XYZ file of C-alpha atoms in Angstrom:
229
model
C 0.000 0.000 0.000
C 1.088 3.603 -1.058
C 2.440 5.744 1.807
C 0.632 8.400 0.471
C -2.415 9.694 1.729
C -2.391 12.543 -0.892
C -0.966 12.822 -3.964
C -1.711 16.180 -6.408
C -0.241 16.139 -9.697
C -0.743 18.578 -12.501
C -3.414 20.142 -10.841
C -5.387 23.757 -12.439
C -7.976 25.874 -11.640
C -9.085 28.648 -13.513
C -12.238 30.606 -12.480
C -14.048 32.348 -15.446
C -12.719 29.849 -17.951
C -13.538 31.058 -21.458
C -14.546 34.831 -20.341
C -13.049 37.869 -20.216
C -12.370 37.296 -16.815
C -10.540 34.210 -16.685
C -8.372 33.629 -13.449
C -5.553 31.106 -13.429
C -5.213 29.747 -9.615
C -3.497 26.688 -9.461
C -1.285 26.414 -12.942
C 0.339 22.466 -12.502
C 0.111 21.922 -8.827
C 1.939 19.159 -7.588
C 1.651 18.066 -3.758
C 2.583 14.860 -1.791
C 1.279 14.165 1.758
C 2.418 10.962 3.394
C 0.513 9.333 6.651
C 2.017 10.640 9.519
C 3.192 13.503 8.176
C 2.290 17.032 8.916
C 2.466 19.823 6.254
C 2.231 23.610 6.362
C 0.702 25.416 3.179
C 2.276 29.045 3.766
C 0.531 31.663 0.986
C -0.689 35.026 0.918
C -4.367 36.151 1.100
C -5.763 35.229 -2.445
C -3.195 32.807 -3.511
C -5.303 29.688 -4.125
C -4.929 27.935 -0.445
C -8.305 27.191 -0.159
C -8.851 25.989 -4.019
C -6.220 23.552 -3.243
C -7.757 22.559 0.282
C -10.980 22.287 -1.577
C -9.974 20.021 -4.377
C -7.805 18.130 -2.118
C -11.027 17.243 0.121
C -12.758 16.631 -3.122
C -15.087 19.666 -2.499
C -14.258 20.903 -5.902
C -13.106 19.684 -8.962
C -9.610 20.406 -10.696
C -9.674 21.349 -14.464
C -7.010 19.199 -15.332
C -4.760 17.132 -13.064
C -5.169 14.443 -10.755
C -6.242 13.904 -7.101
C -5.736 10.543 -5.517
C -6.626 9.638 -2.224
C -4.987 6.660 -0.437
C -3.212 5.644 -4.091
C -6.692 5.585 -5.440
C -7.446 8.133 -8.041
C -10.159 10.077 -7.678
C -10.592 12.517 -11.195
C -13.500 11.715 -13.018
C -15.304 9.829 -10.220
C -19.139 10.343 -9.672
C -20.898 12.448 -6.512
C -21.683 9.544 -5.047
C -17.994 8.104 -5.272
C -16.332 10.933 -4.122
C -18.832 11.977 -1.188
C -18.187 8.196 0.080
C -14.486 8.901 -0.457
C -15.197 12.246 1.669
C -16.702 10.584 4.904
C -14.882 8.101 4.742
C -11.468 9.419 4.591
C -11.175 12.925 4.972
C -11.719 15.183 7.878
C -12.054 19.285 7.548
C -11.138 21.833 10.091
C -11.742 25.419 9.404
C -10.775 28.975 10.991
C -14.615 28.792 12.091
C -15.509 26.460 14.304
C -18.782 25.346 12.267
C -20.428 23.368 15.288
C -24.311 22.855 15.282
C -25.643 25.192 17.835
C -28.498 23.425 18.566
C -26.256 20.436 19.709
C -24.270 19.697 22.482
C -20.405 18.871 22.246
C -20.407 15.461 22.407
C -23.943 15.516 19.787
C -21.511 17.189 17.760
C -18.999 14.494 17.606
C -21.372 11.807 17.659
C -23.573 12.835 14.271
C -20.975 12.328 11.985
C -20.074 8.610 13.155
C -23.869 7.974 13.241
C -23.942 9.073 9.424
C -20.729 6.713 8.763
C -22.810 3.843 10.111
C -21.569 3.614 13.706
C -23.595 2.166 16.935
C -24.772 5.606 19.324
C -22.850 3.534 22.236
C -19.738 3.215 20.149
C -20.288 7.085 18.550
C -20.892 8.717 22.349
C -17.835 6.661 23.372
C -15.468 7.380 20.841
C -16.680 11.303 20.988
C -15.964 11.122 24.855
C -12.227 9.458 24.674
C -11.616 12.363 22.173
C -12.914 15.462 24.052
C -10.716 13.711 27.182
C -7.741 13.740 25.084
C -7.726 17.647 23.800
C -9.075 18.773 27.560
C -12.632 19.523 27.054
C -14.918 15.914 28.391
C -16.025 18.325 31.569
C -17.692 20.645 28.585
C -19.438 17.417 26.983
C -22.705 18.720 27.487
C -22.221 22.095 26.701
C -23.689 23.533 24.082
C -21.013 25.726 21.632
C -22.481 28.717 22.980
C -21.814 28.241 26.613
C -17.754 27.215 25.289
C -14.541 29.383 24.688
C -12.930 30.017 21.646
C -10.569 27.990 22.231
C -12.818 24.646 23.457
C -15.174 24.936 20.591
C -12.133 24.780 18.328
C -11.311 21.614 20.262
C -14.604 19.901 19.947
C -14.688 21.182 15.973
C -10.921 19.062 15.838
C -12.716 16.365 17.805
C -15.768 16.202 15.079
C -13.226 16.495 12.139
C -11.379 13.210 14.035
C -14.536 11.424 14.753
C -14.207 8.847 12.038
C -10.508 7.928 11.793
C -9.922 9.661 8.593
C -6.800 8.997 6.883
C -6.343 12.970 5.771
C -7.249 15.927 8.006
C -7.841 19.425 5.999
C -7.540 22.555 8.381
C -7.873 26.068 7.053
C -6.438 28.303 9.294
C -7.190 26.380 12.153
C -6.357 28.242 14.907
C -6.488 31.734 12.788
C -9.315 33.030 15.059
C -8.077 32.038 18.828
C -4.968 34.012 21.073
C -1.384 32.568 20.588
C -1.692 30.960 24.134
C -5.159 29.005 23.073
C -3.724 28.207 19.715
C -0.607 26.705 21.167
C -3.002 24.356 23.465
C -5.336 23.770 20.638
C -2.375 23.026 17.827
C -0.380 20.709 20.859
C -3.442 18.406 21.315
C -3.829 17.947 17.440
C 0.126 16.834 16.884
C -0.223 14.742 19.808
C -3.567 12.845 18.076
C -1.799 13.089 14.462
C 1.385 10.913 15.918
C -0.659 8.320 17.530
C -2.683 7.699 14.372
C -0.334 8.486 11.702
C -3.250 10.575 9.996
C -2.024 12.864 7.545
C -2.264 16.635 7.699
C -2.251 19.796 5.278
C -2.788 23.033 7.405
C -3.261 26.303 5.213
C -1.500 28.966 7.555
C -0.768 32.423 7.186
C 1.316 32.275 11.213
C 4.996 31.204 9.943
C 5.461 30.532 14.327
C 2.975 27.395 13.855
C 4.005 26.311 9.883
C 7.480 26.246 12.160
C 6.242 23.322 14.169
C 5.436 21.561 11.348
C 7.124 18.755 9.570
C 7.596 20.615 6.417
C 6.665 24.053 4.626
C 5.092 24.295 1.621
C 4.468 27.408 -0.610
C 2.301 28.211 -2.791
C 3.236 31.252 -5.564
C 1.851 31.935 -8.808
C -0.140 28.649 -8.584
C 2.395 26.761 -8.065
C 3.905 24.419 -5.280
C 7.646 26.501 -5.560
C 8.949 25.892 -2.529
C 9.534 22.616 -0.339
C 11.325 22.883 3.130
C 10.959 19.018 3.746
């Protein structure tokens, strides 16, 4: 089995094909994530981070190029396919917490293993050993409203690691919290990445956290032009 959990090749995106307007974002992308590994995708404003995030997690489409998930590759593959492909191997952290307000923590956690087919018992247990491990089980009934920045961030890392994917997607994961909260928040994720060998591709503008990272890559001109690995 490939060592790769992501593997971009070729990859471009042009919005306003054929008009006037055209805009060339990713021109050839090429991008390798192995399991285990932790990457840092360093890029101005407007650069094309979250295209790539996007058609890494299969949430868009590239206009040429391939995306392959796990060695399997996924251009050309039907909703149905690639949703499948989603749940069942991807996870997706953004600056924005995203949680269901109407839900406690744990509900949050839970929902997406009951939609990947897994027992309530099994779900509420799995959501619990996660909250214990980033700090937050005491808040397990809290609803994200009554949370900090900083634990609803938590629980939205929690939901994104509900079902074992093999690829977590964060965009600017810790953009919105204080550098004392992100440090906390960022600490519990590496120590959950190295016990499952998951891999990770963090967009980040904060060259302090890309630092802790296992490599640095940047995007410029739509391209992948520089690798510090």
């Amino acid at each position: 089995m490939s060592d790769a959990a992501l593997d971009l090749r070729g990859i471009e995106k042009i919005y306003g094909r054929g008009t006037a307007r055209e805009v060339p974002v990713l021109r050839g992308t090429d991008l390798r994530v192995t399991r285990g590994e932790v990457v840092a995708l360093v890029a101005p404003s407007g650069a094309g981070k979250s295209t790539l995030l996007h058609i890494s997690g299969l949430l868009d489409t590239p206009d040429s190029g391939t995306v392959a998930i796990r060695g399997s590759d996924m251009t050309g593959r039907n909703d149905r396919r690639r949703t499948e492909a989603r749940r069942r191997e991807i996870g997706f952290v953004y600056q924005f917490h995203h949680l269901l307000p109407e839900f406690t923590a744990m509900e949050n956690i839970v929902l997406p293993q009951l939609a990947n087919g897994v027992g309530r018992a099994a779900a509420e247990a799995r959501s619990m050993e996660l909250l214990a491990r980033v700090g937050v089980a005491g808040r397990s009934a809290h609803r994200p409203a009554a949370l900090s920045g900083g634990e609803q961030q938590r629980v939205a890392f929690c939901r994104a690691l509900a079902n074992s994917p093999l690829l977590l997607l964060a965009d600017e994961p810790t953009g919105n919290l204080d550098p004392c909260t992100s440090d906390l928040v960022f600490g519990a994720l590496m120590e959950l990445v190295r016990d499952t060998r998951m891999a990770v591709l963090v967009a980040t503008h904060n060259p302090d956290l890309a630092a802790r990272m296992d490599r640095v890559v940047r995007l410029s001109d739509g391209k992948i032009v520089l690798d510090g690995g």
